[in-house]
CSV table of C-alpha atoms and ligand atoms in Angstrom, one decimal:
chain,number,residue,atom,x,y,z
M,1,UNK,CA,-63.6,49.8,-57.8
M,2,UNK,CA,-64.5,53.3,-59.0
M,3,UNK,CA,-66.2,55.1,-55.5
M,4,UNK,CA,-66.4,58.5,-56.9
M,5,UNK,CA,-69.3,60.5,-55.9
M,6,UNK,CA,-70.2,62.3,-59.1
M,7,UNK,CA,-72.2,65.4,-60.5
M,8,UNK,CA,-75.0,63.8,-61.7
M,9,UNK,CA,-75.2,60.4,-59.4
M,10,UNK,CA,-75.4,57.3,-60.6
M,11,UNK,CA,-78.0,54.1,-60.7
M,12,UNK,CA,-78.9,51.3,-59.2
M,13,UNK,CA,-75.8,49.0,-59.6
M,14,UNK,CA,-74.2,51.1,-56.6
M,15,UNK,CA,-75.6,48.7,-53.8
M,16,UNK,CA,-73.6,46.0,-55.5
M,17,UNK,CA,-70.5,48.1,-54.8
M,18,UNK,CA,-71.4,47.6,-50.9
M,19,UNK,CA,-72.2,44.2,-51.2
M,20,UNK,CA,-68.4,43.5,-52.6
M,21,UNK,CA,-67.3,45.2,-49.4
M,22,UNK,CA,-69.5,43.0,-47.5
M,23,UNK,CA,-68.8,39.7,-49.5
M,24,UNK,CA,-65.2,40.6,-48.8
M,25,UNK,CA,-65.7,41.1,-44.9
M,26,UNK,CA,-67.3,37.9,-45.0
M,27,UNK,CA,-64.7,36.0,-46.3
M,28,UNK,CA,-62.2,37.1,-43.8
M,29,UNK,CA,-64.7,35.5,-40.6
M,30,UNK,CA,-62.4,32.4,-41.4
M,31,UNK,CA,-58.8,33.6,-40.7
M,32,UNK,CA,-59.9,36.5,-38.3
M,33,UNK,CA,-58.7,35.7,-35.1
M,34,UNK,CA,-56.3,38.1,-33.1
M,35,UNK,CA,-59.4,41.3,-32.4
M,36,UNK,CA,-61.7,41.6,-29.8
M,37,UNK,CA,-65.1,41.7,-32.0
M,38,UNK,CA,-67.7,39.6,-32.6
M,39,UNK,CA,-67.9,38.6,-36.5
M,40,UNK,CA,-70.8,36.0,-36.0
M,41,UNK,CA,-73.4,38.4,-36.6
M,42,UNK,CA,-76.4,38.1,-38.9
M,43,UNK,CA,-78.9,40.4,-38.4
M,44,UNK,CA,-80.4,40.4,-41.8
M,45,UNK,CA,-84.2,40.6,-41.0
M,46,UNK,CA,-83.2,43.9,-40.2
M,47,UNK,CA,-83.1,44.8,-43.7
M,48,UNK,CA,-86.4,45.2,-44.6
M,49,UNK,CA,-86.5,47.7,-41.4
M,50,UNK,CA,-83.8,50.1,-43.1
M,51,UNK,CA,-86.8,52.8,-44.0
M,52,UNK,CA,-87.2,55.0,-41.1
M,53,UNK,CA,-84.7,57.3,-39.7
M,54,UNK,CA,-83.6,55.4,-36.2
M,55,UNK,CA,-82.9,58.2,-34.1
M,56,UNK,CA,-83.4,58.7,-30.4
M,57,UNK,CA,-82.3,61.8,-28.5
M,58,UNK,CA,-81.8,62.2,-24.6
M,59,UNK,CA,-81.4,59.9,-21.5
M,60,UNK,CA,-83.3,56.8,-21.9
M,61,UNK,CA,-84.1,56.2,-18.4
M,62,UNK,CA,-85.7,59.7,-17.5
M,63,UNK,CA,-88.3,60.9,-19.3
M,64,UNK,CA,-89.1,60.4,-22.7
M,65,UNK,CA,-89.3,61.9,-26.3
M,66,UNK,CA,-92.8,62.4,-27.1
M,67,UNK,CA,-92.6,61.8,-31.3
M,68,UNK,CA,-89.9,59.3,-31.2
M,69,UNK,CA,-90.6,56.1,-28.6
M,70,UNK,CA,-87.8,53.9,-29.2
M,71,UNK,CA,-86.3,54.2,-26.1
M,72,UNK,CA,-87.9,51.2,-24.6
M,73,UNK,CA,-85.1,48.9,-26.2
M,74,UNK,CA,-83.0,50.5,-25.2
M,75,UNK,CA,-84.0,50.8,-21.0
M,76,UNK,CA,-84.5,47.2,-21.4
M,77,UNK,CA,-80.6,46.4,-23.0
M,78,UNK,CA,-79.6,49.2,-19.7
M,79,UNK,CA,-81.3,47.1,-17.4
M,80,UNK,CA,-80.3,43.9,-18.2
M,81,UNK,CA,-76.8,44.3,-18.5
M,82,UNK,CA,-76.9,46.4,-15.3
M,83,UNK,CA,-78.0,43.3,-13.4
M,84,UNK,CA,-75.7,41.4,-15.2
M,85,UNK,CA,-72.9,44.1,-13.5
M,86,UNK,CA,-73.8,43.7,-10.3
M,87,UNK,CA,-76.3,47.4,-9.9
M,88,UNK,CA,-79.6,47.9,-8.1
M,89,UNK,CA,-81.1,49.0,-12.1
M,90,UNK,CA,-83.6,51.3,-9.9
M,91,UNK,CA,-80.8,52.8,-9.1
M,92,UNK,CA,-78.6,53.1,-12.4
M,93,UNK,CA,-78.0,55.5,-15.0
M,94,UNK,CA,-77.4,53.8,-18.6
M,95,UNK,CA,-77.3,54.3,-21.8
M,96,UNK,CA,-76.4,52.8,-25.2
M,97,UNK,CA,-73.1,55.2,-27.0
M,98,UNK,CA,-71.2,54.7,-30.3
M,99,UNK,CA,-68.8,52.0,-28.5
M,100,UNK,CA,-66.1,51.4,-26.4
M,101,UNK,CA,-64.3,55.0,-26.1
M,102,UNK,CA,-67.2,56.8,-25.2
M,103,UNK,CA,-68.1,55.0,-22.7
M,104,UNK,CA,-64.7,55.4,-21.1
M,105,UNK,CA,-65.2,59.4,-21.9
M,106,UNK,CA,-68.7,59.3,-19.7
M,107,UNK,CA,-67.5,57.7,-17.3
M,108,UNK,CA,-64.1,59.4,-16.6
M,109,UNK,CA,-66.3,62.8,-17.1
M,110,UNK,CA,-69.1,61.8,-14.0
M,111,UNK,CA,-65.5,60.9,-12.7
M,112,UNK,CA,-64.1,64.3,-13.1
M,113,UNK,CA,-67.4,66.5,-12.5
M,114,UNK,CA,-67.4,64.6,-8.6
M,115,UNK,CA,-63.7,65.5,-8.2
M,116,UNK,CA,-62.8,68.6,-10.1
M,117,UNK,CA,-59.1,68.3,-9.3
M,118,UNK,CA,-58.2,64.8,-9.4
M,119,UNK,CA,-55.6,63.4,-11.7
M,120,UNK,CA,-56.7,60.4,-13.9
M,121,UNK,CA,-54.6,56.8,-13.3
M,122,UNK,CA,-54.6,54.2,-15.4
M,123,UNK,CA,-52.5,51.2,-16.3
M,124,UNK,CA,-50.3,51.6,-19.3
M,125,UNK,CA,-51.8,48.0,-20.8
M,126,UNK,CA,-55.2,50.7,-20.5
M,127,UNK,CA,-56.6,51.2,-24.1
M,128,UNK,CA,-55.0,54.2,-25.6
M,129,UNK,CA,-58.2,56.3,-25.8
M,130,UNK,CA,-58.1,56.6,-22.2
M,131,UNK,CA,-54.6,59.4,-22.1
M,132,UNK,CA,-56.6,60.8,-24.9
M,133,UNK,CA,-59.5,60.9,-22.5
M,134,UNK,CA,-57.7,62.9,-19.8
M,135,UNK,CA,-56.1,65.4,-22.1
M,136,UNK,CA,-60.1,66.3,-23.8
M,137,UNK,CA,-61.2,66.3,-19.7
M,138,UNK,CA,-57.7,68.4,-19.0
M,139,UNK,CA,-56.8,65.8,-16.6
M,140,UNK,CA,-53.5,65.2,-15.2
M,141,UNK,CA,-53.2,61.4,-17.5
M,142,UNK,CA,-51.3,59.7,-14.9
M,143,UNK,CA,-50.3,56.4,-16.4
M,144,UNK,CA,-49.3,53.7,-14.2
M,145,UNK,CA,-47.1,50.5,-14.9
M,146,UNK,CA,-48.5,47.2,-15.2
M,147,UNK,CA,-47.6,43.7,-14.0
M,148,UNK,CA,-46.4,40.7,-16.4
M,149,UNK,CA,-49.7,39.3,-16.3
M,150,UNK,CA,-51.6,42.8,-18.1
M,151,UNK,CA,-53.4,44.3,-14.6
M,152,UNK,CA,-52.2,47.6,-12.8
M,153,UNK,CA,-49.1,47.2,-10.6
M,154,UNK,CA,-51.1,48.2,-7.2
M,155,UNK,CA,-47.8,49.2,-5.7
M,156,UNK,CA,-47.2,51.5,-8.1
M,157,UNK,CA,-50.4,53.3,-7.9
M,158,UNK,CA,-50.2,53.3,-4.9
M,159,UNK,CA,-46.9,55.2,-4.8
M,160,UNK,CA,-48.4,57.1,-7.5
M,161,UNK,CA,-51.5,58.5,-4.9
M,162,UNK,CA,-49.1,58.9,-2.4
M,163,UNK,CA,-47.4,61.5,-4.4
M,164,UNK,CA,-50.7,63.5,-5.3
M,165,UNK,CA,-52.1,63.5,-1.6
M,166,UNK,CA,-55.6,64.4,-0.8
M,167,UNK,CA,-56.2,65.4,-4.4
M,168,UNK,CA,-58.7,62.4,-4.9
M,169,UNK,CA,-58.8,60.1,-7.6
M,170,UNK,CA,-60.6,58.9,-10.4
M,171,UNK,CA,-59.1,55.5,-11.6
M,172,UNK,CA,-59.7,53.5,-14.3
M,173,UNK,CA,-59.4,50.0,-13.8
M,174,UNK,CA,-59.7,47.7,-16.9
M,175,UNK,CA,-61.2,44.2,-16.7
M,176,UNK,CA,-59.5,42.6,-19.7
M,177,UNK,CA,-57.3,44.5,-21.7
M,178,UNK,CA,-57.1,45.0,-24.9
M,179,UNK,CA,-53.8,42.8,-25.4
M,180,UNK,CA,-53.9,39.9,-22.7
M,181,UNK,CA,-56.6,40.1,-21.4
M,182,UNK,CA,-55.2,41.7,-18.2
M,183,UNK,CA,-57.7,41.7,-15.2
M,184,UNK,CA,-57.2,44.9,-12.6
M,185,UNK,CA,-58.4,43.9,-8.9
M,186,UNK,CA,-61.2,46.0,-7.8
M,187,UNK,CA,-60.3,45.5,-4.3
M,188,UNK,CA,-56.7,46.2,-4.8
M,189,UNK,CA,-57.0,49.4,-6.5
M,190,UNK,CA,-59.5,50.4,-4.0
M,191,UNK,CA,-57.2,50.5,-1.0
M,192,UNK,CA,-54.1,51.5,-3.3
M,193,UNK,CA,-56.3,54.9,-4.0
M,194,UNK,CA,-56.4,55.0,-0.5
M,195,UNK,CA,-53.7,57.7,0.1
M,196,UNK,CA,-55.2,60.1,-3.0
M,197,UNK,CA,-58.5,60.5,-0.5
M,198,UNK,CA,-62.0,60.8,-1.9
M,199,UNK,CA,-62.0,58.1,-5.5
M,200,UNK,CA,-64.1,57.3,-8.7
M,201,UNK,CA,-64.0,54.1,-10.0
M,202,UNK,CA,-64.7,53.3,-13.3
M,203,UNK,CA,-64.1,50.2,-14.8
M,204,UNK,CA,-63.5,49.6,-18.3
M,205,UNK,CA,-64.9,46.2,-19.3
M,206,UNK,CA,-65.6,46.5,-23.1
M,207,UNK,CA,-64.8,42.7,-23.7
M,208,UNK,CA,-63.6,40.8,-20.4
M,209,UNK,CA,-66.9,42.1,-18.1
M,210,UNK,CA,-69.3,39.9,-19.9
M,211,UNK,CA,-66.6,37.0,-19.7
M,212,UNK,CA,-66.0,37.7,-16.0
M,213,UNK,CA,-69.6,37.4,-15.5
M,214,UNK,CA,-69.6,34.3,-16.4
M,215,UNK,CA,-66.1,32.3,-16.2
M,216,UNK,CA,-65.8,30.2,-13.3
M,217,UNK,CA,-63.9,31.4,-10.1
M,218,UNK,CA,-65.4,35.0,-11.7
M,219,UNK,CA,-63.2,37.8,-10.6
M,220,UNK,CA,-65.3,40.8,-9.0
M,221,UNK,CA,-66.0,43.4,-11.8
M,222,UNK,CA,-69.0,45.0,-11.6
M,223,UNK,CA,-70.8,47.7,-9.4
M,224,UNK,CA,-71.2,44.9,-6.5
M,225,UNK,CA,-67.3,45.1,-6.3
M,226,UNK,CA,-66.9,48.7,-6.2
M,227,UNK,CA,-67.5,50.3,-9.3
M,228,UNK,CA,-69.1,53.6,-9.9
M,229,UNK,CA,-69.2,53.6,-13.4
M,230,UNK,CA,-69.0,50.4,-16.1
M,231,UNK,CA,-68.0,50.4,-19.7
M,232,UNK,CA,-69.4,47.3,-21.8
M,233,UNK,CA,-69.1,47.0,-25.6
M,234,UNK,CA,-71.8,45.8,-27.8
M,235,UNK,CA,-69.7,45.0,-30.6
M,236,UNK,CA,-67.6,42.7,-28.7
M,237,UNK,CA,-68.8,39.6,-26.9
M,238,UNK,CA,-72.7,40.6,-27.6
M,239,UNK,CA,-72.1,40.9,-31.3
M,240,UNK,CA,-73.6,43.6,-33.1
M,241,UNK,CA,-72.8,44.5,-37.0
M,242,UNK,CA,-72.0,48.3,-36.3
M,243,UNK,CA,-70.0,49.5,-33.2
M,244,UNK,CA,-71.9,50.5,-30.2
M,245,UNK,CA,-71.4,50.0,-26.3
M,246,UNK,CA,-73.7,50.7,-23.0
M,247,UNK,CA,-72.2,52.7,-20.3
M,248,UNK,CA,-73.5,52.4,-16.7
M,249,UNK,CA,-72.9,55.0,-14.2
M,250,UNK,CA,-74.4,55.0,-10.2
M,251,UNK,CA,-77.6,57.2,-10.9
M,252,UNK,CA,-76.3,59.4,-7.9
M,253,UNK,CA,-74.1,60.5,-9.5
M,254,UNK,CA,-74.8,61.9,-12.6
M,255,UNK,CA,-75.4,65.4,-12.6
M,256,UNK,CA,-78.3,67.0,-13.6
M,257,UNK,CA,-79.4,66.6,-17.1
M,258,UNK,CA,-79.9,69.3,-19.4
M,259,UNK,CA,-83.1,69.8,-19.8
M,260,UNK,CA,-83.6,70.8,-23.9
M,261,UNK,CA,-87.1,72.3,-24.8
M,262,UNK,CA,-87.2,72.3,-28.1
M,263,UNK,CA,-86.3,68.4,-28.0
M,264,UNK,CA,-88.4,67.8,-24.8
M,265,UNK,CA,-86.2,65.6,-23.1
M,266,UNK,CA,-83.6,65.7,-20.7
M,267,UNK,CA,-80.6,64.9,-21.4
M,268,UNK,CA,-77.0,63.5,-19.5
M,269,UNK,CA,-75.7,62.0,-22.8
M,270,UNK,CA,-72.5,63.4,-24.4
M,271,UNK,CA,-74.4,63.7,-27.9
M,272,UNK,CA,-77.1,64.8,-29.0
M,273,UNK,CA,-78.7,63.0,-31.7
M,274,UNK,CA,-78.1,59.1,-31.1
M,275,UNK,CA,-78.8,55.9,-32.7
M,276,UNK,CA,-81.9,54.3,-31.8
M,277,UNK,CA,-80.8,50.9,-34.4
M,278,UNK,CA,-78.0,50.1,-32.2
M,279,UNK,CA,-80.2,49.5,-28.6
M,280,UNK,CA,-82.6,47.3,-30.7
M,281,UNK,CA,-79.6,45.4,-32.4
M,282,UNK,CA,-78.4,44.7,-29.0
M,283,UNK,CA,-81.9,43.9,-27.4
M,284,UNK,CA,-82.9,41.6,-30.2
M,285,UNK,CA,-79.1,39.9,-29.9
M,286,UNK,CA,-79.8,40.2,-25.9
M,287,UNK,CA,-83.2,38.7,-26.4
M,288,UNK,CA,-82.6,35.7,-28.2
M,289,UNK,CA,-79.3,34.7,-26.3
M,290,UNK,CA,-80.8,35.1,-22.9
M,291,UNK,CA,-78.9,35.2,-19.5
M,292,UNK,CA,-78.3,31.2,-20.0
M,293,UNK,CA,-77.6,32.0,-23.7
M,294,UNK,CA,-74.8,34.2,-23.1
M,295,UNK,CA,-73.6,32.1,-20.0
M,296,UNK,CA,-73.0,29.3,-22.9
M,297,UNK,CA,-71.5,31.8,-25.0
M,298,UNK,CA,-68.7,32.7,-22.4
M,299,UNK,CA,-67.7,29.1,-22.2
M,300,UNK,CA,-67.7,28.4,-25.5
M,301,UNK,CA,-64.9,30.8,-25.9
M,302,UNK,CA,-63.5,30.1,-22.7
M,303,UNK,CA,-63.2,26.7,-24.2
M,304,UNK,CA,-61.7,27.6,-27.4
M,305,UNK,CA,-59.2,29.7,-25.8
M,306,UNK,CA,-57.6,27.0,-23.2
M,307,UNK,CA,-57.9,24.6,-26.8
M,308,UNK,CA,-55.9,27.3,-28.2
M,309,UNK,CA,-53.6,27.2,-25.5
M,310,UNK,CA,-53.2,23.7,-25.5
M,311,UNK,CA,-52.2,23.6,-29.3
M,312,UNK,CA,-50.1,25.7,-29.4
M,313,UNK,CA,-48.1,23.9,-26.4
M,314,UNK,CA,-48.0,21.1,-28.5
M,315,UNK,CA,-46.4,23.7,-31.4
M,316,UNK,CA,-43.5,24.3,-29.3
M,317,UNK,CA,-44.9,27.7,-28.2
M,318,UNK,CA,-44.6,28.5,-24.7
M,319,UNK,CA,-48.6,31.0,-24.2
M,320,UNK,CA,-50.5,32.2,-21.6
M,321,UNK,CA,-53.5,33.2,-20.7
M,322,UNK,CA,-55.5,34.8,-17.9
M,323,UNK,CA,-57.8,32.3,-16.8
M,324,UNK,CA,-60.9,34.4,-17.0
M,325,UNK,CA,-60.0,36.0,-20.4
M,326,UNK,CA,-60.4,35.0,-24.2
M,327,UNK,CA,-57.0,36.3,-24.8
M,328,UNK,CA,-54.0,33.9,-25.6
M,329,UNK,CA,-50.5,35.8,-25.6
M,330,UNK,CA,-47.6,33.8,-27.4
M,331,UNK,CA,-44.5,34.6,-29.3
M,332,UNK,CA,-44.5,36.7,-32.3
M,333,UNK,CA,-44.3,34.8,-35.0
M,334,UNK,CA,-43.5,35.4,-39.0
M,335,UNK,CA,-45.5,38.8,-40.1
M,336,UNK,CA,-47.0,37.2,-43.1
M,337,UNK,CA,-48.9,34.5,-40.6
M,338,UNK,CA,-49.8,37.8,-38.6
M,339,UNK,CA,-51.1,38.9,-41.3
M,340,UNK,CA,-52.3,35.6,-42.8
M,341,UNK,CA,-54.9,35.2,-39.2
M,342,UNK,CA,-55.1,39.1,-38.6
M,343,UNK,CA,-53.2,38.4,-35.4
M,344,UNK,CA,-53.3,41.4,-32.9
M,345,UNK,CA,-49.3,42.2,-32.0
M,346,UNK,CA,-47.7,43.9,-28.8
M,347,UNK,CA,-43.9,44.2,-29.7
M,348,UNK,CA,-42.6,40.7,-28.8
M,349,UNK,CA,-46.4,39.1,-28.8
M,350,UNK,CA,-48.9,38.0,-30.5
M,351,UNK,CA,-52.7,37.3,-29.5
M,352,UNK,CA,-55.5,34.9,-30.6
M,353,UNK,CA,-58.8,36.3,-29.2
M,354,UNK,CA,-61.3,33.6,-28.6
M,355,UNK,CA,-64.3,35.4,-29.9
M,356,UNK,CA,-67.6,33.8,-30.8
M,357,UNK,CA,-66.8,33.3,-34.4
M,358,UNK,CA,-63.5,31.8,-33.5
M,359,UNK,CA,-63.2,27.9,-34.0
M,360,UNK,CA,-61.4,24.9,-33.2
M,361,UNK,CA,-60.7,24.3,-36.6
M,362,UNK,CA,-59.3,28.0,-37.3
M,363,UNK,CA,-56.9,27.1,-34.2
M,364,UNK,CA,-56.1,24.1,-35.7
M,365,UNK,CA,-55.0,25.9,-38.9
M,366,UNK,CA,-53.3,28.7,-37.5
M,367,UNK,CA,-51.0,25.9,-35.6
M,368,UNK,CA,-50.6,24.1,-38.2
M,369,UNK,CA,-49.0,27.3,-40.3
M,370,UNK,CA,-46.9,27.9,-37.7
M,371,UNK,CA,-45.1,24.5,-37.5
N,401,LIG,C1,-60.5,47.4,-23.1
N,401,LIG,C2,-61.0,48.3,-24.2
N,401,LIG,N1,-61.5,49.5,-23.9
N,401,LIG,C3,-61.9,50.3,-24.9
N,401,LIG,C4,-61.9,49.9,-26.2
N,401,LIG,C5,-62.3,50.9,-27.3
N,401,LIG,O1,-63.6,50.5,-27.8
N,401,LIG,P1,-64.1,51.1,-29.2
N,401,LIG,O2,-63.2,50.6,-30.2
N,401,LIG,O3,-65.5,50.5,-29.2
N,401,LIG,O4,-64.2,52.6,-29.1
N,401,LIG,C6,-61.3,48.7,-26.6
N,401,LIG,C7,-61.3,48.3,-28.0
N,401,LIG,O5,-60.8,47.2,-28.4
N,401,LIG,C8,-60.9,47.8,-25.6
N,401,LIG,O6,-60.3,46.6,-25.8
């Protein structure tokens, strides 16, 4: 395929270059199974509303930008999913980002601007971006180790805060990492910051929040457990066809916005520009799924997982699962099958996610290739 951007441009066969791409991302839906995204999307009636430049500037919930109104979507997709998280929304600062590592990065920052001198912990089953996150704040990254089951040893961070007294702490704790699933306890690492003094909690729950919501026996996850700031991904469980994510932060305590004339807004985002497509993907995918719609979604997968489970039991394999968690965790196998199902691997493991485009029957063949 010849991509070269030439002197004098070229016609109109060049959208067919893209659809290729796209025919081919299709195709893989079917054997796609070990990454947490959502690849049952269709939002092609949006096609037709490709002519205007979606761009939204400045905090959604505070004021707004006088030329541009498209910040209503977007308040409503903050709202929602701020109930969803357990927060007053009267009393929530949100907004939508470009996905999953941002809104660790504004998080960790209202983190950081509230305690100046306060090291960053986090599991090392955390996703990678988050050391990167400390060095660009000039944190001290303290990484702490993790159980069998994914989640933060609490003993360990515990010892970890003992040995950093008084200098507070702002903590990451993740609700479903990225291999396993891993679930952090909110109450746990509350009192094992205990010894560190003043805290931030934010909890990074790109995929496993929504899940939690919803699973039975839910763990606590959201602002109503503790939480001062909560990273959800759009990409992931909601399913949108570019990345995107919503971060949530207590309004409280998020400083004071800059306030940008020549844009009239205010403004507490990390970028300037933003995209205004990405809130109304995500409120036209919110407002067709519904609280109940999303509910059904989770168990679906939930479903699909413990099937998952079950098979591959019956393969010989010995996996495991957290039980409010899409992930399944099983032995390696051959690296042409990882390959063959885009299986997600962790040194000795691999993972099936049971995301909303995965199937019984795409369980049924990846067990079948590996008997
Ligand atoms: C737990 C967790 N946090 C953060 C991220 C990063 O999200 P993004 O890729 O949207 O930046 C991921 C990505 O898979 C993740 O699993």
């Amino acid at each position: 395929m010849d991509l070269a951007v030439t002197a004098d441009g070229t016609g109109p066969g060049d959208l067919d270059l893209v659809r290729e791409q796209r025919n081919r991302q299709r195709g893989r839906r079917g054997a796609f199974l070990g990454y947490p995204v959502n690849m049952d999307v269709d939002y092609r009636a949006f096609g037709e509303l490709l002519d205007v430049l979606w761009i939204t500037v400045g905090d959604p919930s505070r004021g707004y930008h006088a030329r541009l109104d498209l910040q209503p979507f977007e308040r409503e997709v903050v709202r929602f999913l701020a109930g969803v998280a357990g927060a007053d929304s009267s009393r929530t600062y949100g907004y939508v980002t470009s996905g999953g590592s941002e809104n660790n990065l504004f998080g960790i920052h209202v983190g950081r601007e509230r305690l100046p001198d306060a090291p960053l912990y986090y599991s090392t089953t955390a996703h990678y971006t988050v050391e990167r996150t400390a060095r660009l704040l000039r944190m001290e990254p303290v990484p702490v180790a993790s159980t069998r089951d994914g989640s933060i040893d609490l003993a360990a961070l515990r010892a970890a805060c003992e040995r950093r007294p008084g200098r507070g702490a702002v903590v990451v704790a993740t609700v479903g990492t990225t291999v396993a699933g891993g679930i952090d306890s909110l109450p746990g690492v509350l009192r094992a910051v205990e010894p560190a003094g003043e805290h931030h909690l934010h909890v990074d729950a790109a995929l496993g929040g929504l899940v939690a919501a919803f699973a039975p026996n839910p763990p606590g996850w959201g602002f109503d457990a503790g939480a001062d700031s909560v990273a959800i991904s759009g990409h992931k469980l909601i399913g949108t066809p570019v990345p995107c994510g919503v971060v949530l932060a207590r309004a409280e305590l998020v400083g004071t916005p800059a306030e940008v004339e020549y844009l009239s807004a205010e403004d507490s985002t990390l970028a300037c520009s933003r995209s205004a497509l990405a809130p109304a993907l995500l409120w036209y995918a919110l407002r067709r799924l519904g609280h109940r719609g999303l509910a059904a979604r989770v168990h679906r997968c939930l479903d699909t997982a413990a099937y998952a489970v079950d098979r591959l039991e019956a393969a010989g394999f010995r996996p495991w699962r957290n039980p409010a968690s899409v992930n399944v965790v099983f032995e390696r196998p051959a690296e042409h099958l990882c390959r063959r199902w885009r299986l997600s691997t962790s040194g000795p493991v691999a993972q099936v996610i049971a995301m909303p485009h995965v199937t019984r029957a795409m369980i049924d063949g990846l067990v079948a290739d590996l008997r």
